[in-house]
Amino acid sequence: MIDIEINGIALKAPLGASIIEVADANGISIPRFCYHKKLSIAANCRMCLVEVDKVGKPLPACATPVTANMKVFTQSPKARDAQRAVMEFLLINHPLDCPICDQGGQCELQDNAMTYGQDFSRFDESKRVVVDKDIGPLIATDLTRCIQCTRCVRFGQEIAGLRELGALGRGEKMSIGTFVEQSLVSEISGNIIDLCPVGALTSKPFRFKARPWELNQHASISPHDCLGTNLYIHTRNGDVMRVVPRDNEAINETWLADRDRYSYTALKSPDRLTQPCIKRNGQWQVTDWTTALATAADNLMAINAQHGSDALAMLASPISTSEEFALFAKIAKHLKVTQFDHRIKTQDQRDQTILGHYLSTDTTIVALEDCQVALIVGSHLAQELPLALTRIRKASLQGAVIHALNPAHYEFNCTLSSNVTCAYEQLVTELASIVKAVLLQRPDRGYDALISSLQLKELTPSAAHLKIAEDLLNPSNERKIILLGQLADHHPDAALLRALCLTLNTVANVRYFFITDGANSTGGAIAQHLQNNISKPYATWVNNAVHAYVLLNLEPDVDCAHSGALVKQLKQAECVIAISAFDSAQLRESATILLPAACFTETSGSFANIEGFQQCFAASVAAPGDSRPGWKILRVLGNLLKIAGFDYVSSDDIAQELQAELAQKPLTAAVATIEPLTALLSLNKKCPTESLTLFSDWAIYRGDNIVRRAMPLQQALSQQACGIYMNSATAKQWPTALTLSTIDDRIADHNAFIPAGFAHSTELQQQLFQSLTIKPTHD
Amino acid sequence: MSVLSSEVIAQIDQWIQKYPPEQRRSAVLPGLLMAQEANGGWLSADVITAVADYLNIPPIAAFEVASFYSMYELAPIGKHKISVCTNIACQLAGCQTIIEHLEQRCATQLGATSADGQYTLRSVECMGACIHAPMLEVNKQYHENLTLEKVDALLSQLTNEGASS
Ligand code: SF4
Ligand code: FES
Ligand code: FES
């Protein structure tokens, strides 16, 4: 630490820090445009000029490191003069029409011009005009307003790792643009809206809808992925107008994925379910809450009495809140229902009987950027968890060794040591080979039982496997992480993949990070854990004939790994109670009672992120029409089912009870010992190894009922439409009559990929096999 | 056939040799120039992408360079590209009259290509030939201490060359 002085105030500053960093840390304001704490220093706007004692010229505070006994003046006549002059130059080419600019009221240029500029202009020549570019459905451009700070360009290059924007031309003619005019593809592109200090880049859906001073700000949490991104919801007159990031260094830093930023556009979807409805004699009738809930409770009790609890099943989407899960699980327990689960997108939970429920990671989100070795298995990380990838990218830039193993050659926007593509059904064998390579290099530890287990016995690790094992065992690599993505989580042999990761965890101290669905799979796991694991994984009872279903926040035809089977079962069920924020034709066909629920912006509750960290949020707006928060619906249902102790007045009551229970019986990270691992690895493989393997996973904006209705995101998704994707060689070998096939050379040989979450995904899977001229050996 | 011919690749490789291996991107300036020359004097989007891919840089980074320097052409140009310096020394020495004369003789405007596709007139910054200002460059040749007569002679020479070839 060194001593410096800013505006006569004595301060301590770390050596090597820039003047602007020290000033920011001490609450002294210095104007800036190009500087941003998360980006490299460009020092091209000159707005941050300050006077430094004994230096003739004013210096840019963002690019000048502090030195011992430096005396800085940010407000001296010399500094003010310089700042005023820069401001005048910046405004030469900037339109002075703030009233018609979308940024007005939240513009750094406007603010700085008020503080540092003059109230008149000496420039009466004509101003530069730049033609706007169409860069997609999410971001509007008004490039005449650009002040060429290059924050947007640096964001692409440094944070997103995808350089899409550039500074084109030179001097006065310099303008921001893409190479050939095209939409941005980065999954986190919306952040340039926040970064742009002026109104050159603004949110397309929000543009000209509201002024910032009309908005109320509410803290909230994103429901879409397991990081638990912190956000602010901006509302006006009870409507959500936009979503912006809320800083949280431990989770999303200052960023927001596009999915989290734009999903609010679904809230006003015409599909919103706003009234309770009951199907009578095949006809839907609008009803009141009392009737709807009483009918639901009566049906459940009658079927339970008549056919027993095995005739009941309860499914919840992983975007449900912890409070909803808690009540859901309590109702299940009361009715003695064992068929209840939130893991609707997965196919394999065979490890539950051996390991129970545990946290999906034994490390932190921040640790992703500090790791020295990362092995990413079965994950299209850029789409699954865009902000986890920015962390991995940071690690990679610091020299971390990153390996990836996937059924397709996905891009990771950072340097990888290896990016292995293997067939989907080979994922287990490939990972097992790596594990075996690790075990073989540690002959001293007595891992014979493990090595002779079913998955490892016959394998001979290749050079690539040995290299990965070497990186994992290298004593100088202390911080090692294995990430299992959603492709792995949804794999028919997911339990084996997890067991292999836990083996690495046990024998080589590799931390695990199992990406889960939605914002609150952990909340679901906690609810089950607290009910003593009485539930049976959904994958085990998919085809059981059930008389009554309760569905929470999910759409049966697109949200489940076994959607085809579920839709079929629902058709035969006597009673299907769907608690949902959205209506759909499919729901109308399957359900018998529709109960309108609130979305995440309209309810209070909490989400537990992948680390098990519970984050509470309050409702920002009222739910539309008669719809009610999910926990209230479940509470009244519980009352009608005569469950004792169901008198929660607020979601907070439930949260407190949950915390108390959790304190008694916390959900911990998996501690695997050799025995259960050996047992797990001796399970049979399920993944079909026919000559053409189909794999499927949710497209980035098709994963839950909210994003699926966010129109701007759907437009951005256009390059990833529902269809069959195969590489050219495979397509030639397995010609299909279906017109929906697309060549994607990233896909592994003999594999076909169908994105899930579309109305036709399931159908297409069946059609594909029917249309093949040669039939694979598929049952 | 790939967008860049093997000759162009060989030329770019020579330039890559001159930089440290991790600085492969430094060859972007000569790389674009060579690719341009082999492509009839201008850079199409395909050519820029090919150079970028070869140097492992994002296409937009190569496009930034191509849009920055006046020696790169981003649209097809005339047979002869005449680059007239309009920087300060040449301006003081009267480049304006030279330009007006050129515009009239070539029947086009500064910055444009003549209808017959013979000439493209370009304004460029200082070419380092200030002591002999005003000056222009055509076909990699400097022509200095320009007078209207010299310009006429040059133009007829260019036309004749065109006719004889
Ligand atoms: S568009 Fe905005 S962020 Fe990008 S350079 Fe211009 S002013 Fe800066
Ligand atoms: S903020 Fe320092 S030069 Fe731009
Ligand atoms: S100013 Fe024309 S050559 Fe230098």
Short mmCIF file of N, CA and C in Angstrom, two decimals, chain A residues 200-331:
data_model
loop_
_atom_site.label_atom_id
_atom_site.label_comp_id
_atom_site.label_asym_id
_atom_site.label_seq_id
_atom_site.Cartn_x
_atom_site.Cartn_y
_atom_site.Cartn_z
N ALA A 200 -26.56 4.58 -28.13
CA ALA A 200 -26.25 3.97 -29.42
C ALA A 200 -26.72 2.52 -29.47
N LEU A 201 -26.66 1.84 -28.33
CA LEU A 201 -27.12 0.46 -28.26
C LEU A 201 -28.17 0.38 -27.16
N THR A 202 -29.39 0.08 -27.52
CA THR A 202 -30.45 0.02 -26.52
C THR A 202 -31.24 -1.27 -26.70
N SER A 203 -32.06 -1.57 -25.71
CA SER A 203 -32.82 -2.81 -25.75
C SER A 203 -33.97 -2.67 -26.74
N LYS A 204 -34.03 -3.56 -27.71
CA LYS A 204 -35.07 -3.45 -28.74
C LYS A 204 -36.47 -3.62 -28.14
N PRO A 205 -36.71 -4.65 -27.32
CA PRO A 205 -38.07 -4.79 -26.79
C PRO A 205 -38.48 -3.63 -25.86
N PHE A 206 -37.51 -3.00 -25.20
CA PHE A 206 -37.83 -1.95 -24.23
C PHE A 206 -37.87 -0.57 -24.87
N ARG A 207 -37.29 -0.47 -26.05
CA ARG A 207 -37.10 0.83 -26.68
C ARG A 207 -38.40 1.64 -26.78
N PHE A 208 -38.32 2.87 -26.33
CA PHE A 208 -39.44 3.83 -26.39
C PHE A 208 -40.69 3.38 -25.65
N LYS A 209 -40.49 2.50 -24.66
CA LYS A 209 -41.66 2.02 -23.91
C LYS A 209 -41.83 2.80 -22.61
N ALA A 210 -40.71 3.26 -22.03
CA ALA A 210 -40.82 3.95 -20.74
C ALA A 210 -39.57 4.79 -20.52
N ARG A 211 -39.69 5.77 -19.65
CA ARG A 211 -38.54 6.57 -19.25
C ARG A 211 -38.01 6.03 -17.93
N PRO A 212 -36.70 6.06 -17.75
CA PRO A 212 -36.15 5.45 -16.54
C PRO A 212 -36.71 6.05 -15.25
N TRP A 213 -37.03 7.33 -15.27
CA TRP A 213 -37.53 7.92 -14.01
C TRP A 213 -38.96 7.52 -13.69
N GLU A 214 -39.61 6.85 -14.62
CA GLU A 214 -40.97 6.37 -14.31
C GLU A 214 -40.95 4.97 -13.69
N LEU A 215 -39.76 4.38 -13.64
CA LEU A 215 -39.70 2.96 -13.28
C LEU A 215 -39.43 2.75 -11.80
N ASN A 216 -40.03 1.69 -11.25
CA ASN A 216 -39.69 1.25 -9.90
C ASN A 216 -38.79 0.03 -10.02
N GLN A 217 -37.84 -0.06 -9.11
CA GLN A 217 -36.87 -1.14 -9.19
C GLN A 217 -37.10 -2.16 -8.09
N HIS A 218 -37.15 -3.44 -8.47
CA HIS A 218 -37.33 -4.51 -7.48
C HIS A 218 -36.24 -5.54 -7.66
N ALA A 219 -35.61 -5.93 -6.58
CA ALA A 219 -34.57 -6.97 -6.66
C ALA A 219 -35.25 -8.31 -6.87
N SER A 220 -34.64 -9.16 -7.73
CA SER A 220 -35.21 -10.47 -7.96
C SER A 220 -34.13 -11.46 -8.38
N ILE A 221 -34.56 -12.67 -8.68
CA ILE A 221 -33.65 -13.75 -9.06
C ILE A 221 -34.17 -14.38 -10.34
N SER A 222 -33.25 -14.74 -11.22
CA SER A 222 -33.68 -15.35 -12.48
C SER A 222 -34.13 -16.79 -12.27
N PRO A 223 -35.22 -17.18 -12.94
CA PRO A 223 -35.71 -18.56 -12.77
C PRO A 223 -35.11 -19.55 -13.77
N HIS A 224 -34.21 -19.09 -14.66
CA HIS A 224 -33.88 -19.94 -15.80
C HIS A 224 -32.68 -20.85 -15.67
N ASP A 225 -31.71 -20.51 -14.86
CA ASP A 225 -30.60 -21.46 -14.74
C ASP A 225 -30.10 -21.56 -13.31
N CYS A 226 -29.24 -22.55 -13.08
CA CYS A 226 -28.91 -22.93 -11.71
C CYS A 226 -27.89 -22.01 -11.05
N LEU A 227 -27.50 -20.91 -11.73
CA LEU A 227 -26.60 -19.97 -11.07
C LEU A 227 -27.36 -19.11 -10.07
N GLY A 228 -28.62 -18.81 -10.39
CA GLY A 228 -29.38 -17.90 -9.52
C GLY A 228 -28.98 -16.46 -9.75
N THR A 229 -28.89 -16.09 -11.02
CA THR A 229 -28.48 -14.73 -11.39
C THR A 229 -29.33 -13.67 -10.70
N ASN A 230 -28.66 -12.66 -10.16
CA ASN A 230 -29.35 -11.57 -9.47
C ASN A 230 -29.79 -10.53 -10.47
N LEU A 231 -31.01 -10.08 -10.37
CA LEU A 231 -31.45 -9.09 -11.32
C LEU A 231 -32.39 -8.07 -10.67
N TYR A 232 -32.58 -6.99 -11.39
CA TYR A 232 -33.56 -6.00 -11.00
C TYR A 232 -34.69 -6.04 -12.01
N ILE A 233 -35.90 -5.98 -11.48
CA ILE A 233 -37.05 -5.92 -12.36
C ILE A 233 -37.55 -4.48 -12.31
N HIS A 234 -37.68 -3.87 -13.44
CA HIS A 234 -38.16 -2.49 -13.50
C HIS A 234 -39.62 -2.48 -13.91
N THR A 235 -40.43 -1.86 -13.08
CA THR A 235 -41.87 -1.89 -13.35
C THR A 235 -42.42 -0.48 -13.46
N ARG A 236 -43.52 -0.39 -14.16
CA ARG A 236 -44.26 0.87 -14.21
C ARG A 236 -45.74 0.55 -14.17
N ASN A 237 -46.45 1.17 -13.26
CA ASN A 237 -47.89 0.94 -13.12
C ASN A 237 -48.25 -0.54 -13.12
N GLY A 238 -47.49 -1.33 -12.39
CA GLY A 238 -47.84 -2.73 -12.27
C GLY A 238 -47.45 -3.60 -13.46
N ASP A 239 -46.68 -3.05 -14.39
CA ASP A 239 -46.21 -3.87 -15.51
C ASP A 239 -44.70 -3.97 -15.47
N VAL A 240 -44.20 -5.17 -15.78
CA VAL A 240 -42.75 -5.31 -15.89
C VAL A 240 -42.31 -4.70 -17.21
N MET A 241 -41.41 -3.72 -17.14
CA MET A 241 -40.98 -3.04 -18.37
C MET A 241 -39.65 -3.58 -18.88
N ARG A 242 -38.77 -3.96 -17.97
CA ARG A 242 -37.50 -4.54 -18.41
C ARG A 242 -36.80 -5.19 -17.22
N VAL A 243 -35.73 -5.91 -17.54
CA VAL A 243 -34.93 -6.57 -16.53
C VAL A 243 -33.47 -6.16 -16.75
N VAL A 244 -32.80 -5.77 -15.69
CA VAL A 244 -31.39 -5.39 -15.79
C VAL A 244 -30.59 -6.13 -14.72
N PRO A 245 -29.27 -6.22 -14.89
CA PRO A 245 -28.49 -7.00 -13.92
C PRO A 245 -28.36 -6.31 -12.57
N ARG A 246 -28.21 -7.13 -11.54
CA ARG A 246 -27.90 -6.64 -10.20
C ARG A 246 -26.57 -7.27 -9.83
N ASP A 247 -25.61 -6.44 -9.49
CA ASP A 247 -24.26 -6.95 -9.24
C ASP A 247 -24.24 -7.99 -8.12
N ASN A 248 -23.57 -9.09 -8.40
CA ASN A 248 -23.27 -10.05 -7.35
C ASN A 248 -22.01 -10.78 -7.78
N GLU A 249 -20.90 -10.39 -7.20
CA GLU A 249 -19.61 -10.93 -7.64
C GLU A 249 -19.55 -12.44 -7.50
N ALA A 250 -20.30 -12.99 -6.55
CA ALA A 250 -20.22 -14.44 -6.32
C ALA A 250 -21.05 -15.22 -7.33
N ILE A 251 -21.90 -14.53 -8.09
CA ILE A 251 -22.77 -15.26 -9.01
C ILE A 251 -22.65 -14.76 -10.43
N ASN A 252 -23.23 -13.60 -10.71
CA ASN A 252 -23.26 -13.15 -12.10
C ASN A 252 -22.36 -11.95 -12.35
N GLU A 253 -21.53 -11.57 -11.40
CA GLU A 253 -20.71 -10.36 -11.51
C GLU A 253 -21.60 -9.18 -11.88
N THR A 254 -21.32 -8.52 -13.04
CA THR A 254 -22.25 -7.44 -13.42
C THR A 254 -23.06 -7.84 -14.64
N TRP A 255 -23.03 -9.11 -14.98
CA TRP A 255 -23.60 -9.50 -16.27
C TRP A 255 -24.98 -10.15 -16.15
N LEU A 256 -25.59 -10.28 -17.29
CA LEU A 256 -26.89 -10.94 -17.39
C LEU A 256 -26.89 -11.70 -18.72
N ALA A 257 -27.33 -12.94 -18.67
CA ALA A 257 -27.48 -13.68 -19.92
C ALA A 257 -28.73 -13.16 -20.63
N ASP A 258 -28.74 -13.25 -21.95
CA ASP A 258 -29.89 -12.76 -22.70
C ASP A 258 -31.19 -13.42 -22.26
N ARG A 259 -31.08 -14.72 -21.91
CA ARG A 259 -32.27 -15.46 -21.47
C ARG A 259 -32.90 -14.78 -20.26
N ASP A 260 -32.04 -14.34 -19.31
CA ASP A 260 -32.55 -13.70 -18.10
C ASP A 260 -33.04 -12.27 -18.37
N ARG A 261 -32.43 -11.63 -19.34
CA ARG A 261 -32.75 -10.24 -19.62
C ARG A 261 -34.09 -10.10 -20.35
N TYR A 262 -34.38 -11.03 -21.24
CA TYR A 262 -35.54 -10.82 -22.11
C TYR A 262 -36.72 -11.72 -21.82
N SER A 263 -36.59 -12.66 -20.86
CA SER A 263 -37.69 -13.59 -20.67
C SER A 263 -38.94 -12.88 -20.16
N TYR A 264 -38.77 -11.68 -19.56
CA TYR A 264 -39.94 -10.97 -19.03
C TYR A 264 -40.96 -10.69 -20.13
N THR A 265 -40.51 -10.69 -21.38
CA THR A 265 -41.44 -10.37 -22.47
C THR A 265 -42.56 -11.41 -22.58
N ALA A 266 -42.38 -12.55 -21.88
CA ALA A 266 -43.43 -13.58 -21.92
C ALA A 266 -44.57 -13.28 -20.95
N LEU A 267 -44.32 -12.36 -20.01
CA LEU A 267 -45.32 -12.17 -18.94
C LEU A 267 -46.66 -11.72 -19.47
N LYS A 268 -46.61 -10.97 -20.56
CA LYS A 268 -47.86 -10.44 -21.12
C LYS A 268 -48.35 -11.31 -22.27
N SER A 269 -47.83 -12.51 -22.36
CA SER A 269 -48.22 -13.39 -23.46
C SER A 269 -49.74 -13.61 -23.45
N PRO A 270 -50.34 -13.67 -24.63
CA PRO A 270 -51.78 -13.97 -24.67
C PRO A 270 -52.09 -15.35 -24.10
N ASP A 271 -51.06 -16.17 -23.90
CA ASP A 271 -51.26 -17.51 -23.34
C ASP A 271 -51.46 -17.51 -21.83
N ARG A 272 -51.36 -16.33 -21.19
CA ARG A 272 -51.48 -16.37 -19.73
C ARG A 272 -52.83 -16.96 -19.32
N LEU A 273 -52.74 -17.85 -18.34
CA LEU A 273 -53.94 -18.45 -17.79
C LEU A 273 -54.38 -17.53 -16.66
N THR A 274 -55.62 -17.02 -16.70
CA THR A 274 -55.99 -16.03 -15.70
C THR A 274 -57.20 -16.43 -14.87
N GLN A 275 -57.83 -17.54 -15.23
CA GLN A 275 -59.00 -17.96 -14.45
C GLN A 275 -58.96 -19.46 -14.20
N PRO A 276 -59.40 -19.90 -13.03
CA PRO A 276 -59.47 -21.35 -12.81
C PRO A 276 -60.52 -21.95 -13.74
N CYS A 277 -60.23 -23.11 -14.28
CA CYS A 277 -61.17 -23.74 -15.22
C CYS A 277 -61.30 -25.22 -14.88
N ILE A 278 -62.45 -25.74 -15.15
CA ILE A 278 -62.69 -27.16 -14.93
C ILE A 278 -63.28 -27.76 -16.19
N LYS A 279 -62.82 -28.96 -16.53
CA LYS A 279 -63.38 -29.63 -17.70
C LYS A 279 -64.55 -30.50 -17.22
N ARG A 280 -65.74 -30.20 -17.78
CA ARG A 280 -66.89 -31.03 -17.41
C ARG A 280 -67.50 -31.60 -18.68
N ASN A 281 -67.59 -32.89 -18.74
CA ASN A 281 -68.11 -33.58 -19.94
C ASN A 281 -67.37 -33.12 -21.19
N GLY A 282 -66.08 -33.00 -21.05
CA GLY A 282 -65.29 -32.63 -22.22
C GLY A 282 -65.31 -31.15 -22.55
N GLN A 283 -66.07 -30.36 -21.78
CA GLN A 283 -66.15 -28.93 -22.05
C GLN A 283 -65.44 -28.15 -20.96
N TRP A 284 -64.65 -27.16 -21.35
CA TRP A 284 -63.98 -26.34 -20.35
C TRP A 284 -64.94 -25.26 -19.85
N GLN A 285 -64.97 -25.14 -18.53
CA GLN A 285 -65.80 -24.09 -17.94
C GLN A 285 -64.98 -23.26 -16.98
N VAL A 286 -65.16 -21.94 -17.07
CA VAL A 286 -64.50 -21.06 -16.13
C VAL A 286 -65.20 -21.20 -14.79
N THR A 287 -64.41 -21.21 -13.73
CA THR A 287 -65.04 -21.36 -12.43
C THR A 287 -64.35 -20.45 -11.42
N ASP A 288 -64.74 -20.57 -10.15
CA ASP A 288 -64.07 -19.75 -9.13
C ASP A 288 -63.07 -20.63 -8.39
N TRP A 289 -62.24 -19.97 -7.59
CA TRP A 289 -61.19 -20.70 -6.90
C TRP A 289 -61.77 -21.74 -5.94
N THR A 290 -62.81 -21.37 -5.22
CA THR A 290 -63.35 -22.29 -4.22
C THR A 290 -63.77 -23.60 -4.88
N THR A 291 -64.53 -23.47 -5.97
CA THR A 291 -64.99 -24.68 -6.66
C THR A 291 -63.81 -25.46 -7.22
N ALA A 292 -62.90 -24.75 -7.87
CA ALA A 292 -61.79 -25.43 -8.53
C ALA A 292 -60.95 -26.20 -7.52
N LEU A 293 -60.60 -25.55 -6.41
CA LEU A 293 -59.75 -26.22 -5.43
C LEU A 293 -60.49 -27.33 -4.71
N ALA A 294 -61.77 -27.09 -4.40
CA ALA A 294 -62.55 -28.14 -3.73
C ALA A 294 -62.65 -29.36 -4.63
N THR A 295 -62.90 -29.14 -5.90
CA THR A 295 -62.99 -30.27 -6.84
C THR A 295 -61.65 -31.01 -6.90
N ALA A 296 -60.57 -30.22 -6.95
CA ALA A 296 -59.25 -30.84 -7.03
C ALA A 296 -59.01 -31.71 -5.80
N ALA A 297 -59.28 -31.14 -4.63
CA ALA A 297 -59.03 -31.89 -3.39
C ALA A 297 -59.92 -33.13 -3.32
N ASP A 298 -61.19 -32.96 -3.68
CA ASP A 298 -62.11 -34.11 -3.64
C ASP A 298 -61.62 -35.22 -4.56
N ASN A 299 -61.23 -34.82 -5.76
CA ASN A 299 -60.75 -35.82 -6.72
C ASN A 299 -59.56 -36.58 -6.17
N LEU A 300 -58.62 -35.84 -5.62
CA LEU A 300 -57.41 -36.48 -5.11
C LEU A 300 -57.76 -37.44 -3.98
N MET A 301 -58.64 -36.98 -3.06
CA MET A 301 -58.96 -37.85 -1.93
C MET A 301 -59.75 -39.07 -2.39
N ALA A 302 -60.65 -38.86 -3.32
CA ALA A 302 -61.47 -39.99 -3.80
C ALA A 302 -60.58 -41.04 -4.47
N ILE A 303 -59.69 -40.58 -5.34
CA ILE A 303 -58.84 -41.54 -6.06
C ILE A 303 -57.89 -42.22 -5.09
N ASN A 304 -57.41 -41.45 -4.13
CA ASN A 304 -56.52 -42.03 -3.12
C ASN A 304 -57.24 -43.11 -2.33
N ALA A 305 -58.49 -42.81 -1.97
CA ALA A 305 -59.25 -43.77 -1.17
C ALA A 305 -59.57 -45.02 -1.98
N GLN A 306 -59.89 -44.79 -3.25
CA GLN A 306 -60.33 -45.91 -4.07
C GLN A 306 -59.18 -46.77 -4.57
N HIS A 307 -58.10 -46.10 -5.06
CA HIS A 307 -57.03 -46.87 -5.72
C HIS A 307 -55.72 -46.87 -4.96
N GLY A 308 -55.65 -46.15 -3.87
CA GLY A 308 -54.40 -46.10 -3.12
C GLY A 308 -53.45 -45.05 -3.66
N SER A 309 -52.40 -44.79 -2.92
CA SER A 309 -51.54 -43.66 -3.27
C SER A 309 -50.73 -43.90 -4.53
N ASP A 310 -50.59 -45.16 -4.94
CA ASP A 310 -49.86 -45.40 -6.19
C ASP A 310 -50.63 -44.96 -7.42
N ALA A 311 -51.90 -44.60 -7.20
CA ALA A 311 -52.68 -44.09 -8.32
C ALA A 311 -52.48 -42.60 -8.50
N LEU A 312 -51.64 -41.99 -7.63
CA LEU A 312 -51.40 -40.55 -7.72
C LEU A 312 -49.96 -40.27 -8.13
N ALA A 313 -49.78 -39.18 -8.87
CA ALA A 313 -48.42 -38.77 -9.24
C ALA A 313 -48.35 -37.26 -9.24
N MET A 314 -47.21 -36.72 -8.84
CA MET A 314 -47.04 -35.27 -8.78
C MET A 314 -45.73 -34.87 -9.44
N LEU A 315 -45.82 -33.96 -10.39
CA LEU A 315 -44.61 -33.52 -11.10
C LEU A 315 -44.50 -32.00 -11.01
N ALA A 316 -43.30 -31.52 -10.72
CA ALA A 316 -43.09 -30.08 -10.64
C ALA A 316 -41.93 -29.69 -11.54
N SER A 317 -42.03 -28.52 -12.11
CA SER A 317 -40.93 -28.04 -12.94
C SER A 317 -39.82 -27.49 -12.04
N PRO A 318 -38.57 -27.63 -12.48
CA PRO A 318 -37.47 -27.10 -11.65
C PRO A 318 -37.40 -25.58 -11.60
N ILE A 319 -38.36 -24.87 -12.20
CA ILE A 319 -38.37 -23.42 -12.00
C ILE A 319 -39.34 -23.05 -10.87
N SER A 320 -39.88 -24.05 -10.18
CA SER A 320 -40.76 -23.75 -9.04
C SER A 320 -39.92 -23.23 -7.87
N THR A 321 -40.57 -22.48 -6.97
CA THR A 321 -39.80 -21.93 -5.84
C THR A 321 -39.63 -22.99 -4.76
N SER A 322 -38.70 -22.74 -3.86
CA SER A 322 -38.45 -23.67 -2.76
C SER A 322 -39.69 -23.84 -1.91
N GLU A 323 -40.45 -22.75 -1.75
CA GLU A 323 -41.66 -22.79 -0.93
C GLU A 323 -42.71 -23.67 -1.60
N GLU A 324 -42.82 -23.54 -2.93
CA GLU A 324 -43.75 -24.41 -3.66
C GLU A 324 -43.34 -25.87 -3.52
N PHE A 325 -42.04 -26.12 -3.67
CA PHE A 325 -41.55 -27.49 -3.54
C PHE A 325 -41.85 -28.04 -2.15
N ALA A 326 -41.65 -27.19 -1.14
CA ALA A 326 -41.84 -27.66 0.23
C ALA A 326 -43.29 -28.11 0.43
N LEU A 327 -44.24 -27.27 -0.01
CA LEU A 327 -45.66 -27.64 0.16
C LEU A 327 -46.02 -28.83 -0.71
N PHE A 328 -45.45 -28.84 -1.90
CA PHE A 328 -45.70 -29.94 -2.84
C PHE A 328 -45.30 -31.27 -2.18
N ALA A 329 -44.10 -31.25 -1.59
CA ALA A 329 -43.58 -32.47 -0.96
C ALA A 329 -44.42 -32.85 0.26
N LYS A 330 -44.88 -31.83 0.99
CA LYS A 330 -45.70 -32.14 2.17
C LYS A 330 -47.04 -32.76 1.76
N ILE A 331 -47.61 -32.23 0.70
CA ILE A 331 -48.87 -32.81 0.21
C ILE A 331 -48.63 -34.25 -0.21
#
